[in-house]
Coordinates of C-alpha atoms in Angstrom, one line a residue:
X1 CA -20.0 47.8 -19.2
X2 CA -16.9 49.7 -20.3
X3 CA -15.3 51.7 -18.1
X4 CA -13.0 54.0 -17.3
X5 CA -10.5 54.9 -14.0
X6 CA -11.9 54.6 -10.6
X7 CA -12.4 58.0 -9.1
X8 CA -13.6 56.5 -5.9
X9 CA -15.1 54.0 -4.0
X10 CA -17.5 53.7 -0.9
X11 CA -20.1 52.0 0.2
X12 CA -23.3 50.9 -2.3
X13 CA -26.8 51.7 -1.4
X14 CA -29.3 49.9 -4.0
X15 CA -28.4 47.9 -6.7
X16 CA -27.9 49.7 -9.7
X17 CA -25.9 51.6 -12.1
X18 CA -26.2 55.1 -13.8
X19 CA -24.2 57.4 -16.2
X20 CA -24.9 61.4 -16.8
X21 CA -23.1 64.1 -15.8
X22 CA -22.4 65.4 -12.3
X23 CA -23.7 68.2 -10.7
X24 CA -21.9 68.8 -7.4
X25 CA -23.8 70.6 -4.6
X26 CA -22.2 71.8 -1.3
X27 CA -24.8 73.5 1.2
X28 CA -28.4 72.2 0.5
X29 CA -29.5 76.0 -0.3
X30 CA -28.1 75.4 -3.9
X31 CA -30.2 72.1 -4.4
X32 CA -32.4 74.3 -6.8
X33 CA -29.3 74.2 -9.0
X34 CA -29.7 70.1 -9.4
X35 CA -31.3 69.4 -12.8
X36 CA -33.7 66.4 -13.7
X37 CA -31.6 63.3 -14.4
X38 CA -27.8 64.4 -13.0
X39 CA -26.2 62.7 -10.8
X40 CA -25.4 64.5 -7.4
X41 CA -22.4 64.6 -5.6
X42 CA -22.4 66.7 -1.6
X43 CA -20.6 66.5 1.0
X44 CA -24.2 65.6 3.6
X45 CA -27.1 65.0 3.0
X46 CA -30.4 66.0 5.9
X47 CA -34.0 65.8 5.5
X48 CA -33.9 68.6 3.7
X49 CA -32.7 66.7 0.6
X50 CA -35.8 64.4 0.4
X51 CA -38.0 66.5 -2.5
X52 CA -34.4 65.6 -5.0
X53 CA -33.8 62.3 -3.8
X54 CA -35.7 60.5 -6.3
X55 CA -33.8 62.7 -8.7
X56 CA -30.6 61.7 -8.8
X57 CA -27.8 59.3 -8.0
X58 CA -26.4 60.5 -4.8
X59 CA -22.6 60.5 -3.9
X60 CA -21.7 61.5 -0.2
X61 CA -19.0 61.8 1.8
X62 CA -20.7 60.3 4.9
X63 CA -23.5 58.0 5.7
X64 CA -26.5 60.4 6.3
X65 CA -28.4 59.9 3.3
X66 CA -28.7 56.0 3.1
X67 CA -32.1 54.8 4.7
X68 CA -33.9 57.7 2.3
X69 CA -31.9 56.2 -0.7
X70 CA -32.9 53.0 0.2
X71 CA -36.9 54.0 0.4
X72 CA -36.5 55.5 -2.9
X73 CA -34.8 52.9 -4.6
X74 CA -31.8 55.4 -6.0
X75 CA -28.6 54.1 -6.7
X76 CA -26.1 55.7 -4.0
X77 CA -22.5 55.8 -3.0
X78 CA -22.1 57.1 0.7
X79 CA -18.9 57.8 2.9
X80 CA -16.4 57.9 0.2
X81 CA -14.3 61.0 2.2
X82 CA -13.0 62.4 -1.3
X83 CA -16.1 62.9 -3.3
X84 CA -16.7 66.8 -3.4
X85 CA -12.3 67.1 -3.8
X86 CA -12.1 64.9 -7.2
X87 CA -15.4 65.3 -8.1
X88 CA -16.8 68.5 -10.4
X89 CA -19.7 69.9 -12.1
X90 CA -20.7 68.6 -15.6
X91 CA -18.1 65.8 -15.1
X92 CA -19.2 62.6 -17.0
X93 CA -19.2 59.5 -14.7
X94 CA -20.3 56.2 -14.0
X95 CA -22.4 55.1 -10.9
X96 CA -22.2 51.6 -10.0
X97 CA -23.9 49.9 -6.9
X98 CA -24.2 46.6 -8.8
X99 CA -21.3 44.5 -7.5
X100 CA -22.0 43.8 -4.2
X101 CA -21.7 46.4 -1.1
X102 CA -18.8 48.6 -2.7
X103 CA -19.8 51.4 -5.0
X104 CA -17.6 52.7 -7.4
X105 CA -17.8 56.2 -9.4
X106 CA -15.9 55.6 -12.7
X107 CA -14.5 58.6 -14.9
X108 CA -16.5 59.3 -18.3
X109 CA -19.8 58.0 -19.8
X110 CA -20.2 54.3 -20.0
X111 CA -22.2 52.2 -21.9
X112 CA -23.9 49.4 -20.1
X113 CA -27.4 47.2 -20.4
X114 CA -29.4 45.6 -18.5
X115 CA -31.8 42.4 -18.8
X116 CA -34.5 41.7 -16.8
X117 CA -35.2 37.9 -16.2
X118 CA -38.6 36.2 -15.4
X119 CA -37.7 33.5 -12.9
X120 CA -41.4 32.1 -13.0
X121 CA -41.1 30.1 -15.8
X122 CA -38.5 28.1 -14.1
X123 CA -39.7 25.3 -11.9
X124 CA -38.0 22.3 -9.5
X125 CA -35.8 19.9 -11.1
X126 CA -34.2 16.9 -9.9
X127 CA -30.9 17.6 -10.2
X128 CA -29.7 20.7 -7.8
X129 CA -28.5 24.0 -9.5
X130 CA -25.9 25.7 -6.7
X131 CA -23.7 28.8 -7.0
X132 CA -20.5 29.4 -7.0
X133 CA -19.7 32.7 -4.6
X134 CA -16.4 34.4 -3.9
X135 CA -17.2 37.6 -2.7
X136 CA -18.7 38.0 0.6
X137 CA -19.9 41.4 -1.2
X138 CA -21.6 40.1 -3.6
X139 CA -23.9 37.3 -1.9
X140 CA -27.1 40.0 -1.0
X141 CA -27.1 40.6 -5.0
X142 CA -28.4 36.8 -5.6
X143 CA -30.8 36.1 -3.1
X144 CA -33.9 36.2 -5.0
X145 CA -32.8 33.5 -7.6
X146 CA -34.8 30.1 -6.9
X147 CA -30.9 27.9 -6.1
X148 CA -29.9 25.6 -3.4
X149 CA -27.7 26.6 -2.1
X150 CA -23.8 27.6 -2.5
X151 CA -22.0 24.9 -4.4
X152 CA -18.7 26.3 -3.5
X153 CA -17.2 29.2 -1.7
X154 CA -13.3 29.3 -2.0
X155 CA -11.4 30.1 1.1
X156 CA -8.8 31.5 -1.0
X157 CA -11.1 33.5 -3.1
X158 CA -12.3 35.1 0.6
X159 CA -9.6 35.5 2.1
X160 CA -7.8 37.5 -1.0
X161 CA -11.1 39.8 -1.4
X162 CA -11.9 40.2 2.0
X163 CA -8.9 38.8 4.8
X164 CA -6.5 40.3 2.2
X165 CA -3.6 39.2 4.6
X166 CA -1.4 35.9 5.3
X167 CA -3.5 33.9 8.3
X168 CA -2.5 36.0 11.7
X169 CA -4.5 34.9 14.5
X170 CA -7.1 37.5 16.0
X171 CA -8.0 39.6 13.0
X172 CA -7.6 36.3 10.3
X173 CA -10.4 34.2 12.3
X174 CA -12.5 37.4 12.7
X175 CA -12.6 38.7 9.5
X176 CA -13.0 35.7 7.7
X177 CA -15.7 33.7 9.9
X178 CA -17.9 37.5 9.3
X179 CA -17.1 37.2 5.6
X180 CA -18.4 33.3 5.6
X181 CA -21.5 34.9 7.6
X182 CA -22.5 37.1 5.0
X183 CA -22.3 33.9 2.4
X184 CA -24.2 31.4 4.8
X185 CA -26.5 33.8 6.0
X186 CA -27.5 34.9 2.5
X187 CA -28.8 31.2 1.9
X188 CA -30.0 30.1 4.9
X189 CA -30.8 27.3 5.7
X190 CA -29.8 25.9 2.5
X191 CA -26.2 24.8 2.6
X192 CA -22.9 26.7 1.6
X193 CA -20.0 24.3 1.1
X194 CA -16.7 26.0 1.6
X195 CA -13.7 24.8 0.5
X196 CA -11.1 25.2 2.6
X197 CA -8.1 27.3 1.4
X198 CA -6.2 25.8 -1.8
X199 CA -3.9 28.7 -2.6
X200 CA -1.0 27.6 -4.4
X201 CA 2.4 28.8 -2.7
X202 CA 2.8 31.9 -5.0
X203 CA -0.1 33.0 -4.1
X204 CA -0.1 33.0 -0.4
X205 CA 3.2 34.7 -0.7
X206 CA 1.5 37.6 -2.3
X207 CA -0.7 38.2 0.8
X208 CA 0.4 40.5 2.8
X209 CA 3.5 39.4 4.6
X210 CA 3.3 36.0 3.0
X211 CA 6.5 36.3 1.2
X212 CA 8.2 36.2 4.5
X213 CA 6.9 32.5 4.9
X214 CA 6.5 30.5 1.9
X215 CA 9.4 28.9 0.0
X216 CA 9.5 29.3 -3.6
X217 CA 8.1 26.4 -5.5
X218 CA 9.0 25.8 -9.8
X219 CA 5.8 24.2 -10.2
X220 CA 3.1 25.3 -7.4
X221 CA -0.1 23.7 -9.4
X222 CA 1.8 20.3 -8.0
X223 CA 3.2 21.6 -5.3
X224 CA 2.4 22.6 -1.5
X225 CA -1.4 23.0 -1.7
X226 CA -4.4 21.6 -0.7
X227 CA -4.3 18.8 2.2
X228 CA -0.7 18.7 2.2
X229 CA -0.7 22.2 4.5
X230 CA -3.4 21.1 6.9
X231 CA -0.9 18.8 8.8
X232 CA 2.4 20.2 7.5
X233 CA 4.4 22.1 10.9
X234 CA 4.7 24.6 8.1
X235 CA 1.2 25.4 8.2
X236 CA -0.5 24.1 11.1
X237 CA -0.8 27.1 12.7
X238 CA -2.6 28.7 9.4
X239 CA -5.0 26.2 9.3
X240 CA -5.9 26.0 12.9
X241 CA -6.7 29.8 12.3
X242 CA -8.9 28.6 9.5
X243 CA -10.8 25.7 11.6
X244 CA -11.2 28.1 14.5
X245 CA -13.1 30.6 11.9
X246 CA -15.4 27.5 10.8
X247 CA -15.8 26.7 14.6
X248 CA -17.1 29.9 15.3
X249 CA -18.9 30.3 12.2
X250 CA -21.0 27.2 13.0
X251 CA -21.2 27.2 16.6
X252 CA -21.2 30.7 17.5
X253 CA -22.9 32.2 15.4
X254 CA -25.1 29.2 14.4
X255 CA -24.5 29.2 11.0
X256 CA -24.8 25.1 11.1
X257 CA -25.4 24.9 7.2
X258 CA -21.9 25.5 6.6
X259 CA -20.4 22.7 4.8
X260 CA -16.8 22.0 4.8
X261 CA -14.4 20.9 2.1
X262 CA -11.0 19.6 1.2
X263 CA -9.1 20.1 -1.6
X264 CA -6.2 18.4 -3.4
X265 CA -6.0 15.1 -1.4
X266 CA -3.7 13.1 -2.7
X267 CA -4.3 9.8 -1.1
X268 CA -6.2 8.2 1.8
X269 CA -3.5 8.9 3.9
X270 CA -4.0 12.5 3.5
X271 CA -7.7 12.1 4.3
X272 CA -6.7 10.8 7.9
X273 CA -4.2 13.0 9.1
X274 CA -6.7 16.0 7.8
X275 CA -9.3 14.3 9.7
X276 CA -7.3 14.1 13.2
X277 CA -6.0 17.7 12.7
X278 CA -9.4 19.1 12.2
X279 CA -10.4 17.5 14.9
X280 CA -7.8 18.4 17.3
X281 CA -9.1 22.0 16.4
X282 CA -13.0 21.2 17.1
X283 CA -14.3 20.3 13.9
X284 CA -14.7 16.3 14.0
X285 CA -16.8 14.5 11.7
X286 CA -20.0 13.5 12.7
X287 CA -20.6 15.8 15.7
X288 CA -23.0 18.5 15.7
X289 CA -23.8 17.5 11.8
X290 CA -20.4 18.2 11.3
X291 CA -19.6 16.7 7.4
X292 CA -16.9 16.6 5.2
X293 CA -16.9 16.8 1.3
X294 CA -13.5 16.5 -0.6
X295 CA -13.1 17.5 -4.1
X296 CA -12.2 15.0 -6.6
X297 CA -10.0 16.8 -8.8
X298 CA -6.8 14.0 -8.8
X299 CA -6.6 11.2 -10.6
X300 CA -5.8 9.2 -7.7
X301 CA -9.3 10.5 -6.8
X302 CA -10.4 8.5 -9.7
X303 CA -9.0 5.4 -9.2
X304 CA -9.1 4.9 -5.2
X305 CA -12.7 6.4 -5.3
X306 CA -14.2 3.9 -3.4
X307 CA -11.6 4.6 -0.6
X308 CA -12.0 7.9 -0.6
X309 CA -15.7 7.3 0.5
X310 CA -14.8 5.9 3.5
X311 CA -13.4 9.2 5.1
X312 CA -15.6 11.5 3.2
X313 CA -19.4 12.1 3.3
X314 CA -19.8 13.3 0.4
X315 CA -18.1 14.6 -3.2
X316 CA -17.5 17.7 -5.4
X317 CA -15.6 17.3 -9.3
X318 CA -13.3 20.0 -9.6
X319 CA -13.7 19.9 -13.4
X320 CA -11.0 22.2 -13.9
X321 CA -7.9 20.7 -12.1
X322 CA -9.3 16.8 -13.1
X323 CA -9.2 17.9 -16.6
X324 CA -5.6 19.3 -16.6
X325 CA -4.0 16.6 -15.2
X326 CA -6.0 13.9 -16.8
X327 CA -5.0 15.2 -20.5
X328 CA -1.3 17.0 -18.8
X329 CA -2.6 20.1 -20.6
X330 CA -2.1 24.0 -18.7
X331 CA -5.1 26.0 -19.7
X332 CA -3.0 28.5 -19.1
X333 CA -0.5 27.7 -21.3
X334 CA -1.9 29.5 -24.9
X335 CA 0.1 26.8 -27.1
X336 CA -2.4 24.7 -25.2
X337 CA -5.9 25.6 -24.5
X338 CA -7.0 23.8 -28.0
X339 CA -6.5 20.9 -26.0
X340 CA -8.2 21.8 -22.4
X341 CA -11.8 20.8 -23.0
X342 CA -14.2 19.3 -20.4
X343 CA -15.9 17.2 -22.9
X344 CA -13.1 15.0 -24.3
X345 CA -13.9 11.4 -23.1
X346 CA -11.7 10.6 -20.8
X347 CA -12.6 13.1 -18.6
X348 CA -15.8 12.4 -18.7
X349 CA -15.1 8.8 -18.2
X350 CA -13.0 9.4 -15.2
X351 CA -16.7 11.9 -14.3
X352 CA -18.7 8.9 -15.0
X353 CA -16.3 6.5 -12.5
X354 CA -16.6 9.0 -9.5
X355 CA -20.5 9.5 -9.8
X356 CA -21.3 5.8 -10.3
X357 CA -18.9 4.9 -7.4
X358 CA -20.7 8.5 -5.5
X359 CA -24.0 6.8 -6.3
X360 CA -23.1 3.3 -4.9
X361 CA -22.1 4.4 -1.7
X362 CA -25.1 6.6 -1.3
X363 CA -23.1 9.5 -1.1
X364 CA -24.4 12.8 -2.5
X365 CA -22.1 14.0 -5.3
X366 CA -21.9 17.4 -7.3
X367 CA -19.6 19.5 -9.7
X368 CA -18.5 23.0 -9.9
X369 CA -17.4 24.3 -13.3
X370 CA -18.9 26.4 -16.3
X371 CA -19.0 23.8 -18.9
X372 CA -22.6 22.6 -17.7
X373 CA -23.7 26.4 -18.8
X374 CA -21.9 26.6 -21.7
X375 CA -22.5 23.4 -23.2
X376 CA -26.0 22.3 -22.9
X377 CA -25.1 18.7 -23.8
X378 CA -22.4 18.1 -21.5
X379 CA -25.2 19.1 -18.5
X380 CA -27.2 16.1 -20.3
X381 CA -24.3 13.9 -19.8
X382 CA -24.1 14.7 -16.3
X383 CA -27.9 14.6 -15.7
X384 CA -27.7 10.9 -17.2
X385 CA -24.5 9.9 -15.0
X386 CA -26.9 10.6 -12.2
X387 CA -25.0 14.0 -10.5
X388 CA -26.8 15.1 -7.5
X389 CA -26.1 18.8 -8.2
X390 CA -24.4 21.8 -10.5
X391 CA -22.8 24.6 -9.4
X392 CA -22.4 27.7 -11.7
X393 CA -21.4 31.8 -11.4
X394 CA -24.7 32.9 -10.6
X395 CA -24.7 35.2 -13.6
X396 CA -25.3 31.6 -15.4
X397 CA -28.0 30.3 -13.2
X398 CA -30.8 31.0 -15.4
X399 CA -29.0 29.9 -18.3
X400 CA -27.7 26.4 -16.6
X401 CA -31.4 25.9 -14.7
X402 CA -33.2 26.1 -18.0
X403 CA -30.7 23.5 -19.3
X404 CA -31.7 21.4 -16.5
X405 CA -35.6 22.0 -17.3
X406 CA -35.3 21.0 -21.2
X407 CA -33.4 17.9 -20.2
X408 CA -35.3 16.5 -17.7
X409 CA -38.8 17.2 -19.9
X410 CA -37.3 15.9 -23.0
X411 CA -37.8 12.0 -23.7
X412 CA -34.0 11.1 -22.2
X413 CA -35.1 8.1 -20.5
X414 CA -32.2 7.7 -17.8
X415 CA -33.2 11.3 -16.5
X416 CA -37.0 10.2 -15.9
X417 CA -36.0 6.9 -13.6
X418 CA -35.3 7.6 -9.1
X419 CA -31.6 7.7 -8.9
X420 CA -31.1 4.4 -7.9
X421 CA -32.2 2.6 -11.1
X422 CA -30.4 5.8 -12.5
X423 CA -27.3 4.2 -10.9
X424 CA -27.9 0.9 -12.1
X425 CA -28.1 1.8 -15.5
X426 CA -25.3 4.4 -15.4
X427 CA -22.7 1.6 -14.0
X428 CA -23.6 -1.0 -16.5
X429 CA -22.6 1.8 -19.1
X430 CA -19.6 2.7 -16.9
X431 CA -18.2 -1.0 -16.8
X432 CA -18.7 -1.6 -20.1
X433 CA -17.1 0.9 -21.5
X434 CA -14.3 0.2 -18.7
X435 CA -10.6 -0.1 -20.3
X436 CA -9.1 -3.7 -20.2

């Protein structure tokens, strides 16, 4: 959808989008002037306003209109406060209540479309299809696909959309444990994985009041991240915040298929002192189903992987971050990105290591990324390594679940067999293909 400048913002009822012109209507005497098709903007809205509702899109500056828009399936923007002052009549704008619970009214007449999908045609495959979720806001929109669960939920992704502030102890565990709730809730009891927070030290310092805490680093994708701020004095006290919000999460409010994981561990070492600090701070592993996943997304991953299962249940790929380092390209970096590709076969050898090693050790072992939706054969590949589960934007479910479908009716022999002749097979490819 194009659009153009916000006008305002407010709560979204129903989720949908529209675009006409405006008709704004103070006192409900003058609702005769609202023609068929216009979208209405007033100040309240009473019983008296039921006959319209079903006509238009409904814009209010407080909340008294939203069980009626809900019954009449009409998009709806409530409680905005400015609406009737920046808003006129015969103004073109754009409704939208389809990005979660925020509703935005955008200036002009946008063009937008809309597809409808026919989820019946999919059916259960093997291999898991999860969803990648950042905004708290968003998780009521996808509730209806057929997933299983949430593959990953950043920390830092939430706390930026939803904390929006550097970790400060009452309102940082509140806020955040209520945003996880809206995620694990959405799902349950299917299991969200959340990755514990991962922000690179620039971006912390943009929080607000971060700056006043973080150091400046020349290269932060290397730098202080990850594990290495769990049990640093510098932020100990962050992440305590950030275990106390799990802590609650799962044992107050009982949201136990919250899954936790850690990023950007460097060694075994690592794994331990993460392990004793979470602990310290109520989440130890193996209480209360208590798990922990890490995400393999070092090379040191790679290569100490059998290790690493020894203070980790179970795995995620970080596609992204394994593939940078493994080639030493910046997909950032525009001289570059000819270079960053997922495919290229040492990545997917060093993909290949981690999921025979995963499989091995009977530990359950998925990836999160986009290639597996934009490249149907590299989702064979992974299907044939023997991965346990893909996790996509959910605006790529359907695309990546139908990938899954064709591959596992096609005549791929590997994808037919349980996963531990699966294994068997996928290791004596692995080994043989090993470098000296």
């Amino acid at each position: 959808m194009n659009k153009g400048r916000i006008l305002t913002i407010s709560l979204s009822v129903c989720d949908a989008a529209v675009s006409r012109h405006l008709c704004l209507i103070d006192p409900a005497k003058d609702i005769d002037k609202l023609l068929d098709g216009l979208i209405l903007a007033t100040e309240a809205t009473d019983p008296d306003w039921v006959p319209i509702m079903t006509r238009a899109a409904v814009s209010s500056r407080i909340m008294a209109g939203v069980l009626r828009m809900l019954l009449s399936s009409v998009p709806a923007i409530v409680g905005t406060g400015n609406s009737t002052y920046v808003l006129y009549t015969s103004q073109g704008v754009t409704v939208s209540c389809a990005v979660g619970d925020k509703g935005f009214v955008y200036e002009g007449i946008s063009t937008f479309s809309t597809q409808t999908v026919d989820l019946t045609g999919l059916r259960e495959v093997k291999t898991k299809v999860m969803l990648n979720l950042a905004n708290p806001a968003s998780a009521y929109r996808w509730w209806r696909l057929p997933e299983d669960g949430i593959g990953l939920a950043r920390m830092e992704f939430v706390v930026a959309n939803a904390v929006q502030v550097h970790p400060a102890p009452a309102y940082f565990v509140d806020k955040l444990s209520h945003s996880f709730a809206a995620l694990c809730a959405t799902f349950y009891p299917k299991p969200a994985i959340i990755r514990m927070s991962d922000f690179k030290i620039n971006e912390y310092a943009n929080l607000i009041g971060g700056v006043e805490f973080e150091p400046k680093e020349e290269n932060p994708i290397l730098g202080f991240r990850g594990a290495s701020r769990y049990y640093s004095p510098h932020y100990k006290v962050g992440f305590e915040l950030e275990c106390r919000a799990i802590q609650r999460l799962r044992e107050e409010m009982g949201f136990g298929n919250a899954v936790i994981m850690t990023p950007f561990c460097r060694n075994t070492g690592e794994a331990k002192k993460v392990a004793e600090v979470m602990a310290e701070y109520g989440l130890k592993r193996g209480e209360n189903g208590f798990g922990l996943y890490v995400m393999y997304q070092i090379l040191s991953n790679v290569i100490m992987a059998n290790e690493f299962t020894e203070h980790f249940n179970n795995f995620s790929i970080g596609s992204n971050v394994l593939t940078q380092l493994t080639l030493s390209v910046d997909r950032d970096s525009g001289q570059l990105e000819d270079l960053f590709n997922e495919q290229d076969e040492a990545v997917k050898w060093m993909m290949a290591r981690m999921i025979a090693v995963a499989r091995r050790k009977d530990c359950k072992i998925g990836i999160c990324g986009q290639a597996p939706s934009n490249h149907p054969e590299f989702a064979k590949f992974l299907v044939e390594a023997g991965i346990n589960s893909i996790s996509v934007s959910p605006d790529s479910f359907v695309a990546v679940e139908k990938h899954m479908v064709a591959n596992e009716r096609a005549c791929c022999f590997l994808a037919k067999l349980p996963y531990d002749l699966r294994y068997v097979l996928s290791s004596v490819m692995y080994y043989t293909s090993s470098p000296p």
